[in-house]
Amino acid sequence: MEEIDIFDADLRPLGKKDRKQAHQDGDWHRTFHLWVVGDHKGGSMLYQWRSADAKNFPDMLDVSAAGHLMSGEAMEQGIREATEELGIPLDIQDVHDLGFRVEVADQANGQKNREYQGVHMHHTSLDLSAFAPQVEEVAGLYWVPLKAGMDLFLGETKTVEASGIYFDKGSNKWQSSVREFSKEKFLPRIQQYYLTAHIMGERLLESRFPLAIS
């Protein structure tokens, strides 16, 4: 059983509850999101291609790394999840805090998602060969160029070319890959989350602070 802290809509603590039950009951809870921005092609955002075995939204592209905070964990401790998923050393001191965004979604499987997502951003010069993703969670990692991604999420283009790595189960190795992704391949969000993240990524690379999201 994984217990998470639950809150009211004003983020006042109400106690703790089993994670699965909290989603069934539609309890407010906190998650940690990390966007990784790289220098690839003049500036790119790293997307995680979720495992085909994931319980929610399998085989879709999402935030570089994300996870629930366990009961008693502070937001800063969410860096643990990102480190595990991506397999690179991360320090909270090297991560920019963009604040909270709120997401509400009722999923087809009966889950009622009520999240306060603590959004963070990290600039890296590492090549994907330096990453050691968690194969149980991550099917691939792909760089989406910042500008091309903005065009996609604005509806100005139908697809975007992304380069990255995917885990080939036949060879049991990570392989280089270039793919075309449509907007429908990204985990659905009601708000323009991805577009805003790309804008903030561009600001980060240009050292135009502050960074914020909502």
Short mmCIF file of N, CA, C and O in Angstrom, two decimals, residues 93-143:
data_model
loop_
_atom_site.label_atom_id
_atom_site.label_comp_id
_atom_site.label_asym_id
_atom_site.label_seq_id
_atom_site.Cartn_x
_atom_site.Cartn_y
_atom_site.Cartn_z
N GLN A 93 19.08 21.82 -6.04
CA GLN A 93 19.68 23.14 -6.20
C GLN A 93 19.82 23.54 -7.67
O GLN A 93 19.94 24.72 -8.00
N ASP A 94 19.81 22.55 -8.55
CA ASP A 94 19.96 22.81 -9.99
C ASP A 94 18.62 22.79 -10.72
O ASP A 94 18.57 22.74 -11.95
N VAL A 95 17.53 22.83 -9.96
CA VAL A 95 16.18 22.74 -10.52
C VAL A 95 15.42 24.02 -10.22
O VAL A 95 15.44 24.51 -9.09
N HIS A 96 14.75 24.55 -11.22
CA HIS A 96 13.95 25.78 -11.06
C HIS A 96 12.52 25.41 -10.68
O HIS A 96 11.89 24.56 -11.31
N ASP A 97 12.00 26.07 -9.66
CA ASP A 97 10.63 25.86 -9.19
C ASP A 97 9.70 26.83 -9.90
O ASP A 97 9.82 28.04 -9.75
N LEU A 98 8.76 26.30 -10.69
CA LEU A 98 7.84 27.14 -11.47
C LEU A 98 6.49 27.30 -10.78
O LEU A 98 5.59 27.97 -11.30
N GLY A 99 6.33 26.69 -9.61
CA GLY A 99 5.07 26.80 -8.89
C GLY A 99 4.12 25.66 -9.18
O GLY A 99 4.48 24.68 -9.84
N PHE A 100 2.91 25.78 -8.70
CA PHE A 100 1.89 24.74 -8.86
C PHE A 100 1.00 25.00 -10.07
O PHE A 100 0.74 26.14 -10.43
N ARG A 101 0.56 23.93 -10.67
CA ARG A 101 -0.57 23.99 -11.60
C ARG A 101 -1.60 22.98 -11.10
O ARG A 101 -1.26 22.00 -10.44
N VAL A 102 -2.86 23.23 -11.41
CA VAL A 102 -3.95 22.38 -10.96
C VAL A 102 -4.47 21.57 -12.15
O VAL A 102 -4.66 22.10 -13.23
N GLU A 103 -4.65 20.27 -11.92
CA GLU A 103 -5.22 19.44 -12.99
C GLU A 103 -6.37 18.61 -12.43
O GLU A 103 -6.24 17.97 -11.39
N VAL A 104 -7.48 18.66 -13.13
CA VAL A 104 -8.67 17.89 -12.77
C VAL A 104 -9.07 17.05 -13.98
O VAL A 104 -9.21 17.58 -15.08
N ALA A 105 -9.21 15.75 -13.76
CA ALA A 105 -9.60 14.88 -14.87
C ALA A 105 -10.31 13.65 -14.34
O ALA A 105 -9.88 13.06 -13.33
N ASP A 106 -11.41 13.27 -14.98
CA ASP A 106 -12.11 12.03 -14.68
C ASP A 106 -11.79 11.05 -15.79
O ASP A 106 -12.18 11.27 -16.95
N GLN A 107 -11.09 9.98 -15.44
CA GLN A 107 -10.61 9.05 -16.45
C GLN A 107 -11.61 7.93 -16.72
O GLN A 107 -12.47 7.62 -15.90
N ALA A 108 -11.45 7.31 -17.89
CA ALA A 108 -12.36 6.25 -18.32
C ALA A 108 -12.32 5.04 -17.39
O ALA A 108 -13.30 4.29 -17.29
N ASN A 109 -11.19 4.86 -16.68
CA ASN A 109 -11.06 3.70 -15.78
C ASN A 109 -11.67 3.96 -14.40
O ASN A 109 -11.52 3.15 -13.49
N GLY A 110 -12.33 5.09 -14.23
CA GLY A 110 -12.99 5.39 -12.97
C GLY A 110 -12.20 6.26 -12.02
O GLY A 110 -12.71 6.72 -11.00
N GLN A 111 -10.93 6.53 -12.35
CA GLN A 111 -10.11 7.38 -11.49
C GLN A 111 -10.56 8.83 -11.58
O GLN A 111 -10.88 9.32 -12.68
N LYS A 112 -10.57 9.50 -10.45
CA LYS A 112 -10.87 10.92 -10.39
C LYS A 112 -9.60 11.63 -9.95
O LYS A 112 -9.20 11.54 -8.79
N ASN A 113 -8.97 12.30 -10.89
CA ASN A 113 -7.68 12.91 -10.60
C ASN A 113 -7.84 14.37 -10.18
O ASN A 113 -8.42 15.17 -10.92
N ARG A 114 -7.36 14.69 -9.01
CA ARG A 114 -7.39 16.05 -8.47
C ARG A 114 -5.99 16.36 -7.96
O ARG A 114 -5.64 16.02 -6.84
N GLU A 115 -5.18 16.98 -8.82
CA GLU A 115 -3.76 17.14 -8.50
C GLU A 115 -3.32 18.59 -8.40
O GLU A 115 -3.71 19.43 -9.22
N TYR A 116 -2.48 18.84 -7.41
CA TYR A 116 -1.64 20.03 -7.38
C TYR A 116 -0.27 19.57 -7.84
O TYR A 116 0.42 18.84 -7.13
N GLN A 117 0.10 19.98 -9.04
CA GLN A 117 1.35 19.53 -9.63
C GLN A 117 2.44 20.58 -9.41
O GLN A 117 2.34 21.71 -9.91
N GLY A 118 3.46 20.21 -8.65
CA GLY A 118 4.60 21.09 -8.46
C GLY A 118 5.52 20.97 -9.66
O GLY A 118 6.15 19.93 -9.87
N VAL A 119 5.58 22.02 -10.46
CA VAL A 119 6.30 21.96 -11.74
C VAL A 119 7.71 22.53 -11.58
O VAL A 119 7.90 23.62 -11.03
N HIS A 120 8.68 21.78 -12.10
CA HIS A 120 10.09 22.17 -12.00
C HIS A 120 10.76 22.01 -13.36
O HIS A 120 10.28 21.28 -14.23
N MET A 121 11.89 22.69 -13.52
CA MET A 121 12.59 22.66 -14.81
C MET A 121 14.09 22.61 -14.58
O MET A 121 14.62 23.27 -13.68
N HIS A 122 14.77 21.83 -15.42
CA HIS A 122 16.22 21.62 -15.28
C HIS A 122 16.87 21.71 -16.66
O HIS A 122 16.38 21.10 -17.62
N HIS A 123 17.95 22.46 -16.75
CA HIS A 123 18.71 22.55 -17.99
C HIS A 123 19.89 21.60 -17.94
O HIS A 123 20.65 21.58 -16.97
N THR A 124 20.02 20.77 -18.97
CA THR A 124 21.14 19.84 -19.03
C THR A 124 21.85 19.95 -20.37
O THR A 124 21.24 20.27 -21.39
N SER A 125 23.16 19.67 -20.34
CA SER A 125 23.94 19.58 -21.57
C SER A 125 24.27 18.12 -21.89
O SER A 125 25.01 17.84 -22.83
N LEU A 126 23.74 17.21 -21.09
CA LEU A 126 24.01 15.79 -21.27
C LEU A 126 23.36 15.25 -22.54
O LEU A 126 22.26 15.64 -22.91
N ASP A 127 24.06 14.33 -23.18
CA ASP A 127 23.49 13.58 -24.29
C ASP A 127 22.65 12.44 -23.72
O ASP A 127 22.87 12.00 -22.58
N LEU A 128 21.70 11.94 -24.49
CA LEU A 128 20.85 10.87 -23.98
C LEU A 128 21.61 9.59 -23.68
O LEU A 128 21.13 8.73 -22.93
N SER A 129 22.82 9.46 -24.23
CA SER A 129 23.65 8.29 -23.92
C SER A 129 24.05 8.26 -22.45
O SER A 129 24.43 7.22 -21.92
N ALA A 130 23.95 9.42 -21.77
CA ALA A 130 24.30 9.50 -20.36
C ALA A 130 23.12 9.12 -19.46
O ALA A 130 23.29 8.96 -18.24
N PHE A 131 21.92 8.96 -20.02
CA PHE A 131 20.74 8.61 -19.25
C PHE A 131 20.64 7.09 -19.12
O PHE A 131 21.02 6.35 -20.02
N ALA A 132 20.10 6.66 -18.00
CA ALA A 132 19.84 5.23 -17.77
C ALA A 132 18.40 5.10 -17.28
O ALA A 132 18.15 4.87 -16.10
N PRO A 133 17.42 5.25 -18.18
CA PRO A 133 16.01 5.28 -17.77
C PRO A 133 15.56 3.97 -17.12
O PRO A 133 16.10 2.90 -17.39
N GLN A 134 14.55 4.09 -16.29
CA GLN A 134 13.95 2.96 -15.59
C GLN A 134 13.03 2.22 -16.56
O GLN A 134 11.94 2.69 -16.88
N VAL A 135 13.46 1.06 -17.04
CA VAL A 135 12.74 0.38 -18.12
C VAL A 135 11.34 -0.06 -17.71
O VAL A 135 10.47 -0.25 -18.56
N GLU A 136 11.10 -0.25 -16.41
CA GLU A 136 9.76 -0.63 -15.97
C GLU A 136 8.75 0.49 -16.18
O GLU A 136 7.54 0.23 -16.30
N GLU A 137 9.23 1.72 -16.22
CA GLU A 137 8.35 2.88 -16.35
C GLU A 137 8.48 3.57 -17.70
O GLU A 137 7.51 4.13 -18.22
N VAL A 138 9.67 3.55 -18.26
CA VAL A 138 10.00 4.39 -19.41
C VAL A 138 10.28 3.54 -20.64
O VAL A 138 11.18 2.70 -20.64
N ALA A 139 9.50 3.76 -21.70
CA ALA A 139 9.72 3.05 -22.96
C ALA A 139 10.70 3.80 -23.85
O ALA A 139 11.34 3.21 -24.73
N GLY A 140 10.81 5.12 -23.63
CA GLY A 140 11.71 5.91 -24.46
C GLY A 140 11.81 7.33 -23.94
O GLY A 140 11.02 7.77 -23.09
N LEU A 141 12.82 8.04 -24.44
CA LEU A 141 13.00 9.46 -24.16
C LEU A 141 13.23 10.16 -25.48
O LEU A 141 14.06 9.72 -26.29
N TYR A 142 12.52 11.27 -25.71
CA TYR A 142 12.60 11.96 -26.99
C TYR A 142 12.74 13.47 -26.82
O TYR A 142 12.02 14.07 -26.02
N TRP A 143 13.67 14.04 -27.58
CA TRP A 143 13.83 15.49 -27.62
C TRP A 143 12.85 16.07 -28.64
O TRP A 143 12.88 15.71 -29.82
#
